[in-house]
PDB file of C-alpha atoms in Angstrom:
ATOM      1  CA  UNK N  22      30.738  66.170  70.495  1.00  0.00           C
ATOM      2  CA  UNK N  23      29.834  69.625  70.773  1.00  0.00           C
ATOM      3  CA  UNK N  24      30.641  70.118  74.408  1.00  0.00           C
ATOM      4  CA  UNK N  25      34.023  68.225  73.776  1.00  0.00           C
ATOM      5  CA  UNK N  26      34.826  70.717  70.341  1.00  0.00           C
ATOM      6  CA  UNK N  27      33.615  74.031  72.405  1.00  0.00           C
ATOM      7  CA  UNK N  28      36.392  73.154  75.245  1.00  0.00           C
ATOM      8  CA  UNK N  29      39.046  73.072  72.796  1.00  0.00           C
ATOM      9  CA  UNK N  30      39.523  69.043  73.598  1.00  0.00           C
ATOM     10  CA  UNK N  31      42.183  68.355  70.616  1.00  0.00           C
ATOM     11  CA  UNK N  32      44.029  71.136  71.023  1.00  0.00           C
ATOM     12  CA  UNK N  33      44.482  70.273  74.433  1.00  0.00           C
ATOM     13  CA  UNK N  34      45.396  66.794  74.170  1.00  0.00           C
ATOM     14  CA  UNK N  35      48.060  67.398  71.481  1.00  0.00           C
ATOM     15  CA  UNK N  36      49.404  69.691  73.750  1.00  0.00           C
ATOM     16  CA  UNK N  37      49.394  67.426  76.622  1.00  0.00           C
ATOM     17  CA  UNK N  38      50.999  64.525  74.292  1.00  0.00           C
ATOM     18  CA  UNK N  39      53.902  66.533  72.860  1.00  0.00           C
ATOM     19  CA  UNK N  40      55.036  67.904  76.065  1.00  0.00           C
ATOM     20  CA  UNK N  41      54.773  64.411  77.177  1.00  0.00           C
ATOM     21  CA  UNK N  42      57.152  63.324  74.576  1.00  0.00           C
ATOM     22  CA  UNK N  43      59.173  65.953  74.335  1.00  0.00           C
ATOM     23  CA  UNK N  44      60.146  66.144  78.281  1.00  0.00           C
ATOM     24  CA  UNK N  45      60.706  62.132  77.882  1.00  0.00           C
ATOM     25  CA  UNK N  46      63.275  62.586  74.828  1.00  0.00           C
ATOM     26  CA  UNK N  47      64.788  64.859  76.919  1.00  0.00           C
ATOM     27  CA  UNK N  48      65.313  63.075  80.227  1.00  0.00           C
ATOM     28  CA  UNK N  49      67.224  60.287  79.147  1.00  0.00           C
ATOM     29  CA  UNK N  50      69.517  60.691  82.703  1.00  0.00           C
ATOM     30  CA  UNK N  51      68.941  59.742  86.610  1.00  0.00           C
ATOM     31  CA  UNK N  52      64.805  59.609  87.376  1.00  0.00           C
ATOM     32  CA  UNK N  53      63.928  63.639  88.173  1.00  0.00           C
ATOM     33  CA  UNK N  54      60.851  63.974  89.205  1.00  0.00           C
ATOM     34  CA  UNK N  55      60.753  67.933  88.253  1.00  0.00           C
ATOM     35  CA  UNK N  56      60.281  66.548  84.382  1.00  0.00           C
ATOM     36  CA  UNK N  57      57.761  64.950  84.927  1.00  0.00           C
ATOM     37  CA  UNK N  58      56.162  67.131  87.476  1.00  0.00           C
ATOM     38  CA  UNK N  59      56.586  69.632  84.531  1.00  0.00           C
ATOM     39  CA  UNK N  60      54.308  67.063  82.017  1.00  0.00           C
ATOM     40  CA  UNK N  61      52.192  66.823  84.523  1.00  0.00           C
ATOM     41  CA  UNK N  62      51.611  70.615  84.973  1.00  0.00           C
ATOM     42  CA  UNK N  63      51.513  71.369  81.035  1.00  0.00           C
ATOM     43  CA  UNK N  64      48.901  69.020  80.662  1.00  0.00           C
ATOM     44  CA  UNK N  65      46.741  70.352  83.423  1.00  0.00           C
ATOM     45  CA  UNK N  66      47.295  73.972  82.035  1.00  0.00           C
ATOM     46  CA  UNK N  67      46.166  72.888  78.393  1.00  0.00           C
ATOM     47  CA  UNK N  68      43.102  70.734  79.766  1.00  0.00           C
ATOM     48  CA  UNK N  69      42.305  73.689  82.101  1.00  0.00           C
ATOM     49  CA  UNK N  70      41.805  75.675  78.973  1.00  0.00           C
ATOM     50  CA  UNK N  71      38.242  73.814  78.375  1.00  0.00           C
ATOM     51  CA  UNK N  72      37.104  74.320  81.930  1.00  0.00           C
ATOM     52  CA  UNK N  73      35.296  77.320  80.170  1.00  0.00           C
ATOM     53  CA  UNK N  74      33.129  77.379  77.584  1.00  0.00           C
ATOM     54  CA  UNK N  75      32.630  79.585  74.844  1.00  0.00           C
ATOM     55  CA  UNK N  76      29.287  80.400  74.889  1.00  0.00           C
ATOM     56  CA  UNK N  77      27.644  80.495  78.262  1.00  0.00           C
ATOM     57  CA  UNK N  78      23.954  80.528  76.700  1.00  0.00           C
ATOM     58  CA  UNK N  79      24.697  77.630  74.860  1.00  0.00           C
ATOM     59  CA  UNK N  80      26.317  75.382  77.290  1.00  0.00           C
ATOM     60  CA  UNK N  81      22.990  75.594  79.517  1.00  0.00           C
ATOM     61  CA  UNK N  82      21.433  73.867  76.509  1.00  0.00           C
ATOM     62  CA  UNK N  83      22.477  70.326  77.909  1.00  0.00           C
ATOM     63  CA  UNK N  84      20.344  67.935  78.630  1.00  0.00           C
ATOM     64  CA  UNK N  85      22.604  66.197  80.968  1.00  0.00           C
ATOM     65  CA  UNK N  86      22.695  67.886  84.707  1.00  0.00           C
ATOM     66  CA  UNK N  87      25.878  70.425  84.591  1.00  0.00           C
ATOM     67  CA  UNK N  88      27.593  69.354  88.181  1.00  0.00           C
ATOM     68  CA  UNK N  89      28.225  65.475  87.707  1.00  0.00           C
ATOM     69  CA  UNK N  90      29.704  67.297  84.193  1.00  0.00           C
ATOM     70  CA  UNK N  91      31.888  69.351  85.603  1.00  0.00           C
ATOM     71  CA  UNK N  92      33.427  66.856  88.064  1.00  0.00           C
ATOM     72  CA  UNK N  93      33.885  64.275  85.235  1.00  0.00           C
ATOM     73  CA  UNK N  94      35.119  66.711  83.407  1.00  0.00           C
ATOM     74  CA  UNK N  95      37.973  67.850  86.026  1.00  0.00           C
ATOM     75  CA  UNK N  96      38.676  63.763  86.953  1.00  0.00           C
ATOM     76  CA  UNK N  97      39.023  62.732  83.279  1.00  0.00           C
ATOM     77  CA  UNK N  98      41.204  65.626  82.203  1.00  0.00           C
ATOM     78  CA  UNK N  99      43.425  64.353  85.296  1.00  0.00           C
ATOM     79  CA  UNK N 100      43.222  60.732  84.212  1.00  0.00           C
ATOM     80  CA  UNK N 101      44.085  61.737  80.320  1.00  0.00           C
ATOM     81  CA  UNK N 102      47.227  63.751  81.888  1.00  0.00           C
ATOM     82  CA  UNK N 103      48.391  61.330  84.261  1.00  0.00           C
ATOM     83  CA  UNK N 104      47.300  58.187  81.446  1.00  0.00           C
ATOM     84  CA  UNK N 105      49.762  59.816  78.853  1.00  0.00           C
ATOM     85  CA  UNK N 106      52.803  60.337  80.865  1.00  0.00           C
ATOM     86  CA  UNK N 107      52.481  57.179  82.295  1.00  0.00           C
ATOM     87  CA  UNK N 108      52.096  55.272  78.282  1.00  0.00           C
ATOM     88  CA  UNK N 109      55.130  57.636  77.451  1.00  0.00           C
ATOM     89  CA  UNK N 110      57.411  56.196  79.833  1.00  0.00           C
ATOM     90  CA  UNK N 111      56.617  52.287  78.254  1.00  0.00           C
ATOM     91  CA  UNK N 112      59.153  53.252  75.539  1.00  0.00           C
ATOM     92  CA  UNK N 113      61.611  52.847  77.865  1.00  0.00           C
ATOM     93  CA  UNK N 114      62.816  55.488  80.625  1.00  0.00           C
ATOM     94  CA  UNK N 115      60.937  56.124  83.995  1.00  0.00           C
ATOM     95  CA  UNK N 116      60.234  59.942  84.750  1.00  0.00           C
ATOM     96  CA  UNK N 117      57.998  58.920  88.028  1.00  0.00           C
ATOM     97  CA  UNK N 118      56.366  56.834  89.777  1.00  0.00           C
ATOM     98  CA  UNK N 119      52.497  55.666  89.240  1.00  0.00           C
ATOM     99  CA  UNK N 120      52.032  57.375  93.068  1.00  0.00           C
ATOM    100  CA  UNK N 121      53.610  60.560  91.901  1.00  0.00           C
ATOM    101  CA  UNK N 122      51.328  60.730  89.046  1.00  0.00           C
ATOM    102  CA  UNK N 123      48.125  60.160  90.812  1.00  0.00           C
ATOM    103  CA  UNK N 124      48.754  62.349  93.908  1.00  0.00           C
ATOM    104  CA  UNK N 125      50.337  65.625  91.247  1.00  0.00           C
ATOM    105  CA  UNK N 126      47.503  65.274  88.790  1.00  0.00           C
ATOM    106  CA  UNK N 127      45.180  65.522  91.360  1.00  0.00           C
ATOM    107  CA  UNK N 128      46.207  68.032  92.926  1.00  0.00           C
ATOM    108  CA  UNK N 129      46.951  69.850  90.140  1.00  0.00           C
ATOM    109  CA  UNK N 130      43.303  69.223  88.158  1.00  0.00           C
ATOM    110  CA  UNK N 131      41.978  70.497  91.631  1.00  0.00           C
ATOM    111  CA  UNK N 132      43.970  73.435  91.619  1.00  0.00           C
ATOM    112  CA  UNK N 133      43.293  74.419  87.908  1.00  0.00           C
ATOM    113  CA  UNK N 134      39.502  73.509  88.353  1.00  0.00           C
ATOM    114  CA  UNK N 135      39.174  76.362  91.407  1.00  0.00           C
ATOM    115  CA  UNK N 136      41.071  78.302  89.590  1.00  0.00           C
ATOM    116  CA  UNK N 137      38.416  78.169  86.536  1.00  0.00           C
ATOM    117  CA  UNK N 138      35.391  78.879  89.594  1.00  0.00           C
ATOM    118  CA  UNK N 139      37.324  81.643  91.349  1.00  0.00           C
ATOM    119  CA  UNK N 140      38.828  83.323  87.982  1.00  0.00           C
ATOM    120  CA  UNK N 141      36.610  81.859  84.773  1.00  0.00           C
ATOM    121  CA  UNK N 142      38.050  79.121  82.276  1.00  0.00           C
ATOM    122  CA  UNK N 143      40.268  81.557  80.848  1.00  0.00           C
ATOM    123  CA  UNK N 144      42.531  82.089  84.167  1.00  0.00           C
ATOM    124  CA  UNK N 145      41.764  78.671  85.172  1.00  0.00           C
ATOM    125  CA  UNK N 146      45.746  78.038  84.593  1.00  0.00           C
ATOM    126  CA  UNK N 147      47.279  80.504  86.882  1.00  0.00           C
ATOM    127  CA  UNK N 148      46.405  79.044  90.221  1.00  0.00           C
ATOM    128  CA  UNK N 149      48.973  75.408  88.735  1.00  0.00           C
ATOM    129  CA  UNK N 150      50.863  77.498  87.192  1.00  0.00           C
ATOM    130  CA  UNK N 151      51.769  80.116  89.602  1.00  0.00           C
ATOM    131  CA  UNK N 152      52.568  77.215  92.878  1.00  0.00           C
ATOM    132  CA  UNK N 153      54.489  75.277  90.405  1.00  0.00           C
ATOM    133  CA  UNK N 154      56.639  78.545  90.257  1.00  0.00           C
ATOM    134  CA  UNK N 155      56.684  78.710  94.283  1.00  0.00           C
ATOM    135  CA  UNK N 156      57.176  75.173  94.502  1.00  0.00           C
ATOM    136  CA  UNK N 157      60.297  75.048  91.687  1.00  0.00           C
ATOM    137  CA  UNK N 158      61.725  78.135  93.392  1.00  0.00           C
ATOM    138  CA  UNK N 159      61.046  77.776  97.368  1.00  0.00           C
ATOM    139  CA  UNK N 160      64.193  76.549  99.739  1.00  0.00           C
ATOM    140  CA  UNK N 161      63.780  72.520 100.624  1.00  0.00           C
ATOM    141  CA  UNK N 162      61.260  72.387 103.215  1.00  0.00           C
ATOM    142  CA  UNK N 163      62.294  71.691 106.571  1.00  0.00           C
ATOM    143  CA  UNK N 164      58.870  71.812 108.520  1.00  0.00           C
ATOM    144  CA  UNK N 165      55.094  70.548 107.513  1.00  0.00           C
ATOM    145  CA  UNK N 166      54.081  74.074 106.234  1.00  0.00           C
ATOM    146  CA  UNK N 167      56.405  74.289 103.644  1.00  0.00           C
ATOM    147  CA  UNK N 168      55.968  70.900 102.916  1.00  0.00           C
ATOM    148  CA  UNK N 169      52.560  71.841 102.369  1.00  0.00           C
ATOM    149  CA  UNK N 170      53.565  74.978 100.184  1.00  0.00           C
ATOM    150  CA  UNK N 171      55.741  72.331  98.023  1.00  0.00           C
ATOM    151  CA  UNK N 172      53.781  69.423  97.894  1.00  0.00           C
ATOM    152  CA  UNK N 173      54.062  68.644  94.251  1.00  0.00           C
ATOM    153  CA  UNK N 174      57.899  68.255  94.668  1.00  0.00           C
ATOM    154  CA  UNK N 175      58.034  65.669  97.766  1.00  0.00           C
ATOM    155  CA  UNK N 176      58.488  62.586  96.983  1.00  0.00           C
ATOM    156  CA  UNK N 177      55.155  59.713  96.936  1.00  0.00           C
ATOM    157  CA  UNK N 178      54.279  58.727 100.254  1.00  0.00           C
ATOM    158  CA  UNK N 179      55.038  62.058 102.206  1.00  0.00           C
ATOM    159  CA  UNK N 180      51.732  62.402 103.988  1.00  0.00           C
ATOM    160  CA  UNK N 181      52.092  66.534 103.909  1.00  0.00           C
ATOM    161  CA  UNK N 182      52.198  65.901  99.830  1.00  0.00           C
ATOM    162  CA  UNK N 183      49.569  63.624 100.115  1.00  0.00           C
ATOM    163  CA  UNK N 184      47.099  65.117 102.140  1.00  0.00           C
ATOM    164  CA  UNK N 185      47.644  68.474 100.341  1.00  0.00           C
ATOM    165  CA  UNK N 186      47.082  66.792  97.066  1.00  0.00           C
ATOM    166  CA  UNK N 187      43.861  65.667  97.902  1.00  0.00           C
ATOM    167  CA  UNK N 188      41.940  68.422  99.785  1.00  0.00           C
ATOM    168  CA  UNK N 189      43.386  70.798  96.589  1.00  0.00           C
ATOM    169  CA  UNK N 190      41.538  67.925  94.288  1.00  0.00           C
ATOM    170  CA  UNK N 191      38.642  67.551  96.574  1.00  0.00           C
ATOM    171  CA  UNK N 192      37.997  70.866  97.013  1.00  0.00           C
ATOM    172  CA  UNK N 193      38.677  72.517  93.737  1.00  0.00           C
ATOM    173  CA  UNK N 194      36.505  69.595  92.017  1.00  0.00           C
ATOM    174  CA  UNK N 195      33.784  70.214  94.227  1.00  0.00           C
ATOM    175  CA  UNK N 196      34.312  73.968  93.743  1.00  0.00           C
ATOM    176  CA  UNK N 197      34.006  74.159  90.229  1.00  0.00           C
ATOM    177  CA  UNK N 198      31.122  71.409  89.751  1.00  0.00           C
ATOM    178  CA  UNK N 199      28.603  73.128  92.172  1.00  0.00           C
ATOM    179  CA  UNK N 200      29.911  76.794  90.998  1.00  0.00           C
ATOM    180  CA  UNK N 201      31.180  76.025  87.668  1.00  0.00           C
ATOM    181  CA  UNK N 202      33.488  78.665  85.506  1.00  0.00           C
ATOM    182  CA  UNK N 203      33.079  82.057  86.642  1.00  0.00           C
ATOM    183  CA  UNK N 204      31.641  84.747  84.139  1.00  0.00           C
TER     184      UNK N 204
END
């Protein structure tokens, strides 16, 4: 209870719920993946707020081993981000599919979890939040490195998407579980 109150957990999952319904309430039309690419991305910016603690002295406390933490940590904030869009769009109107959500949060957590070992819990946002600006504002890709460089935005099943969605997840999981939040 105290690890989940020093990462800020409610604030973090109201935030990821009322973007969640917001963004649905507000794309009623056609199926655009960008909304929900944009839930997706909120969430992982308000759970990557907790990828820090507080008080460093105090989180070494634990009894419990701190890298199979950390990588529960990152894989359950991406399963509480990708779990609520996907119970949002029940009440009625698809904003993407379930591949879409797997593939972006993972990438995402991954990306937001290196950013919290390369720049401490308190950046940890930037890294999502600054290739979700690239990827928003790049040209449509026409070869595999920028479909690399906008992997959120291709559609499930792209294997450039894919792939890049996992080694970010793989490798900014494992980053942040051996390294943990930078001081």
């Amino acid at each position: 209870m105290l690890y989940a109150r020093s990462r800020q957990l409610t604030a973090s999952l109201a935030a990821v719920v009322i973007s969640a319904v917001v963004v649905w309430a507000i794309g009623r039309g056609p199926t655009d993946h960008r909304l929900a690419l944009l839930v997706l991305a909120t969430g992982t910016i308000a759970a990557s707020i907790g990828l820090g603690g507080q008080d460093h002295a105090l989180d070494r406390t634990a009894a419990i081993r701190w890298m199979p933490r950390r990588a529960m940590h990152v894989l359950l904030a991406g399963v509480v981000v990708g779990a609520v869009l996907l119970t949002v769009q029940t009440m009625g109107h698809e904003l993407a599919t379930v591949e879409f959500v797997v593939r972006n949060c993972a990438g995402l957590l991954g990306l937001a979890a290196l950013g919290a070992a390369i720049a401490g819990g308190q950046y940890a946002w930037t890294l999502p939040f600054a290739w979700l600006a690239f990827a928003f504002f790049a040209p449509p890709p026409t070869s595999v490195p920028m479909e690399v460089a906008t992997w959120m935005m291709l559609p499930p099943g792209t294997a450039a998407g894919t792939w890049t969605a996992v080694t970010l997840g793989v490798v900014g999981t494992t980053a942040y579980a051996v390294a943990g939040p930078r001081r």
